[in-house]
mmCIF file of C-alpha atoms and ligand atoms in Angstrom:
data_model
loop_
_atom_site.group_PDB
_atom_site.id
_atom_site.type_symbol
_atom_site.label_atom_id
_atom_site.label_comp_id
_atom_site.label_asym_id
_atom_site.label_seq_id
_atom_site.Cartn_x
_atom_site.Cartn_y
_atom_site.Cartn_z
ATOM 1 C CA MET A 15 -0.020 -0.082 0.177
ATOM 2 C CA GLU A 16 1.038 3.488 -0.762
ATOM 3 C CA GLU A 17 2.919 5.009 2.302
ATOM 4 C CA ASN A 18 0.853 8.466 2.001
ATOM 5 C CA LYS A 19 -2.615 6.806 2.014
ATOM 6 C CA ILE A 20 -1.485 4.702 5.143
ATOM 7 C CA ARG A 21 -0.874 7.679 7.065
ATOM 8 C CA GLU A 22 -4.022 9.171 5.932
ATOM 9 C CA MET A 23 -5.735 6.380 7.359
ATOM 10 C CA ILE A 24 -3.903 6.318 10.471
ATOM 11 C CA ARG A 25 -4.621 10.076 11.076
ATOM 12 C CA ILE A 26 -8.402 9.542 10.569
ATOM 13 C CA ALA A 27 -8.551 6.475 12.669
ATOM 14 C CA ILE A 28 -6.746 8.595 15.584
ATOM 15 C CA GLU A 29 -9.285 11.386 14.815
ATOM 16 C CA GLN A 30 -12.099 8.601 15.779
ATOM 17 C CA LEU A 31 -10.861 8.249 19.249
ATOM 18 C CA LYS A 32 -12.499 11.338 20.237
ATOM 19 C CA TYR A 33 -15.982 9.555 19.278
ATOM 20 C CA SER A 34 -15.345 6.231 21.126
ATOM 21 C CA TYR A 35 -18.124 5.674 23.721
ATOM 22 C CA THR A 36 -16.247 3.753 26.564
ATOM 23 C CA PRO A 37 -18.024 4.558 29.878
ATOM 24 C CA TYR A 38 -17.264 0.888 31.024
ATOM 25 C CA SER A 39 -13.718 -0.217 29.786
ATOM 26 C CA GLY A 40 -12.167 3.506 29.153
ATOM 27 C CA PHE A 41 -10.492 1.376 26.416
ATOM 28 C CA LYS A 42 -10.882 3.712 23.119
ATOM 29 C CA VAL A 43 -10.650 2.100 19.704
ATOM 30 C CA GLY A 44 -10.837 3.988 16.221
ATOM 31 C CA ALA A 45 -10.778 2.794 12.915
ATOM 32 C CA ALA A 46 -10.555 3.987 9.250
ATOM 33 C CA LEU A 47 -11.862 1.358 6.370
ATOM 34 C CA LEU A 48 -10.630 1.871 2.755
ATOM 35 C CA ALA A 49 -13.351 0.757 0.352
ATOM 36 C CA GLY A 50 -12.645 -0.185 -3.416
ATOM 37 C CA ASN A 51 -14.195 2.877 -4.448
ATOM 38 C CA GLY A 52 -11.591 5.013 -2.501
ATOM 39 C CA GLU A 53 -13.961 6.172 0.438
ATOM 40 C CA LEU A 54 -12.898 6.015 3.747
ATOM 41 C CA TYR A 55 -15.497 4.792 6.402
ATOM 42 C CA THR A 56 -14.865 5.590 9.951
ATOM 43 C CA GLY A 57 -15.658 3.735 13.162
ATOM 44 C CA CYS A 58 -15.207 3.685 16.748
ATOM 45 C CA ASN A 59 -16.112 1.441 19.812
ATOM 46 C CA ILE A 60 -19.836 1.737 21.383
ATOM 47 C CA GLU A 61 -20.250 0.488 24.701
ATOM 48 C CA ASN A 62 -23.696 -0.485 26.525
ATOM 49 C CA ALA A 63 -24.585 -0.955 30.024
ATOM 50 C CA ALA A 64 -25.574 -4.286 29.304
ATOM 51 C CA TYR A 65 -22.005 -4.966 27.906
ATOM 52 C CA THR A 66 -22.892 -7.527 25.166
ATOM 53 C CA PRO A 67 -24.473 -4.894 22.849
ATOM 54 C CA THR A 68 -21.010 -3.294 22.590
ATOM 55 C CA ASN A 69 -19.724 -2.808 18.911
ATOM 56 C CA CYS A 70 -16.134 -2.793 17.927
ATOM 57 C CA ALA A 71 -14.967 0.353 15.901
ATOM 58 C CA GLU A 72 -14.020 -2.068 13.037
ATOM 59 C CA ARG A 73 -17.306 -3.601 12.859
ATOM 60 C CA THR A 74 -18.935 0.086 13.055
ATOM 61 C CA ALA A 75 -16.962 1.022 10.111
ATOM 62 C CA PHE A 76 -17.711 -2.064 8.327
ATOM 63 C CA PHE A 77 -21.468 -1.813 9.041
ATOM 64 C CA LYS A 78 -21.518 1.680 7.953
ATOM 65 C CA ALA A 79 -20.292 1.057 4.816
ATOM 66 C CA VAL A 80 -22.180 -2.416 4.024
ATOM 67 C CA SER A 81 -25.529 -0.521 5.035
ATOM 68 C CA GLU A 82 -24.646 2.213 2.158
ATOM 69 C CA GLY A 83 -24.219 -0.626 -0.205
ATOM 70 C CA VAL A 84 -20.604 -0.851 -0.373
ATOM 71 C CA ARG A 85 -18.830 -4.320 -0.054
ATOM 72 C CA ASP A 86 -15.603 -4.135 -1.847
ATOM 73 C CA PHE A 87 -12.866 -3.311 0.958
ATOM 74 C CA ARG A 88 -9.147 -2.789 0.339
ATOM 75 C CA ALA A 89 -7.821 -2.103 3.815
ATOM 76 C CA ILE A 90 -8.513 -1.001 7.639
ATOM 77 C CA CYS A 91 -6.309 0.889 9.973
ATOM 78 C CA VAL A 92 -7.364 0.307 13.717
ATOM 79 C CA VAL A 93 -5.632 2.075 16.698
ATOM 80 C CA GLY A 94 -6.795 1.689 20.322
ATOM 81 C CA GLY A 95 -5.501 2.140 23.972
ATOM 82 C CA GLN A 96 -6.504 2.757 27.237
ATOM 83 C CA ASP A 97 -7.992 6.311 27.590
ATOM 84 C CA GLY A 98 -7.032 6.464 24.102
ATOM 85 C CA ILE A 99 -3.460 6.644 24.734
ATOM 86 C CA LEU A 100 -1.763 4.539 21.984
ATOM 87 C CA THR A 101 1.060 2.525 23.501
ATOM 88 C CA GLU A 102 0.405 -0.920 21.750
ATOM 89 C CA TYR A 103 -1.221 -2.194 18.630
ATOM 90 C CA ALA A 104 -4.751 -2.784 19.002
ATOM 91 C CA ALA A 105 -5.108 -5.712 17.190
ATOM 92 C CA PRO A 106 -8.801 -6.860 15.788
ATOM 93 C CA CYS A 107 -10.977 -9.268 17.992
ATOM 94 C CA GLY A 108 -11.860 -12.621 16.756
ATOM 95 C CA VAL A 109 -15.471 -11.339 16.041
ATOM 96 C CA CYS A 110 -14.062 -8.346 13.946
ATOM 97 C CA ARG A 111 -11.985 -10.680 12.021
ATOM 98 C CA GLN A 112 -15.031 -12.979 11.033
ATOM 99 C CA VAL A 113 -16.938 -9.795 9.765
ATOM 100 C CA MET A 114 -13.564 -8.865 7.696
ATOM 101 C CA MET A 115 -13.675 -12.521 6.463
ATOM 102 C CA GLU A 116 -17.204 -12.416 5.025
ATOM 103 C CA PHE A 117 -16.574 -9.141 2.857
ATOM 104 C CA CYS A 118 -12.610 -9.360 2.184
ATOM 105 C CA ASP A 119 -10.270 -11.404 0.347
ATOM 106 C CA PRO A 120 -8.034 -12.903 3.198
ATOM 107 C CA ASP A 121 -5.061 -12.592 0.700
ATOM 108 C CA GLU A 122 -5.568 -9.369 -0.187
ATOM 109 C CA PHE A 123 -7.192 -7.205 2.566
ATOM 110 C CA CYS A 124 -4.676 -5.288 4.592
ATOM 111 C CA ILE A 125 -4.953 -4.498 8.399
ATOM 112 C CA ILE A 126 -2.711 -1.666 9.321
ATOM 113 C CA LEU A 127 -1.945 -1.652 13.087
ATOM 114 C CA ALA A 128 -0.560 1.693 14.349
ATOM 115 C CA THR A 129 0.487 3.517 17.564
ATOM 116 C CA GLY A 130 1.237 6.697 15.577
ATOM 117 C CA GLU A 131 2.008 8.053 11.816
ATOM 118 C CA GLU A 132 5.287 6.856 12.048
ATOM 119 C CA GLN A 133 4.897 3.391 13.834
ATOM 120 C CA TYR A 134 2.664 0.876 12.033
ATOM 121 C CA ASP A 135 2.737 -2.761 10.570
ATOM 122 C CA VAL A 136 0.795 -3.809 7.764
ATOM 123 C CA PHE A 137 -0.813 -7.411 7.825
ATOM 124 C CA LYS A 138 -2.921 -9.555 5.524
ATOM 125 C CA LEU A 139 -6.324 -10.870 6.766
ATOM 126 C CA LYS A 140 -4.764 -14.278 6.063
ATOM 127 C CA GLU A 141 -2.147 -13.589 8.511
ATOM 128 C CA LEU A 142 -4.480 -12.798 11.242
ATOM 129 C CA LEU A 143 -7.079 -15.342 10.679
ATOM 130 C CA PRO A 144 -5.444 -18.224 9.277
ATOM 131 C CA LEU A 145 -7.561 -21.154 7.726
ATOM 132 C CA GLY A 146 -10.667 -18.597 8.158
ATOM 133 C CA PHE A 147 -14.265 -19.915 7.287
ATOM 134 C CA GLY A 148 -15.818 -17.463 4.919
ATOM 135 C CA PRO A 149 -18.565 -17.415 1.970
ATOM 136 C CA ASP A 150 -16.645 -19.622 -0.323
ATOM 137 C CA ASN A 151 -16.739 -22.470 2.280
ATOM 138 C CA LEU A 152 -20.470 -22.510 1.928
ATOM 139 C CA GLY A 153 -21.994 -24.691 -1.226
HETATM 140 N N1 LIG B 217 -12.660 -3.180 20.792
HETATM 141 C C1 LIG B 217 -12.787 -2.747 19.734
HETATM 142 O O1 LIG B 217 -13.341 -1.846 19.345
HETATM 143 N N2 LIG B 217 -11.954 -3.441 18.654
HETATM 144 C C2 LIG B 217 -11.509 -4.876 18.850
HETATM 145 O O2 LIG B 217 -11.063 -5.298 17.968
HETATM 146 C C3 LIG B 217 -11.055 -5.050 20.343
HETATM 147 C C4 LIG B 217 -12.127 -4.298 21.499
HETATM 148 C C5 LIG B 217 -13.236 -2.283 22.159
HETATM 149 C C6 LIG B 217 -14.551 -3.122 22.550
HETATM 150 C C7 LIG B 217 -14.501 -2.533 24.049
HETATM 151 O O3 LIG B 217 -15.389 -1.328 23.857
HETATM 152 C C8 LIG B 217 -13.309 -2.186 24.451
HETATM 153 O O4 LIG B 217 -12.626 -2.087 23.209
HETATM 154 C C9 LIG B 217 -12.574 -3.092 25.350
HETATM 155 O O5 LIG B 217 -12.743 -4.618 24.912
#
């Protein structure tokens, strides 16, 4: 992926931390999802008093895009940390990896984990979800 695009995605993912709704964990996550049409869809985590309805930042971004008819994706950038302080990579949870598997080619889709514009790594979905089960596995 082009370096400038990665940095832009990191910047936008970090911006989303301010919308993160985390009265229970205080762990803030932001995401920027790049679609095939060049659009960026943003997401933050949204917690809930009943805990289980909590939505991760990655799924917020995916569901915003899919709900607008977009199903072709290139990459997602995810940042996060306690109180929004980025000290370590915030890798996507298993549920979010599975949602990515539904819409993305595991050999192509990139997951950018960052703690800042200068510190990031790029993974393929296949690396983070080996032997994933997706639509191709059904009839
Ligand atoms: N979280 C995300 O937003 N994305 C992930 O992939 C991991 C976890 C959120 C959910 C919850 O609000 C908080 O981080 C602590 O689990």
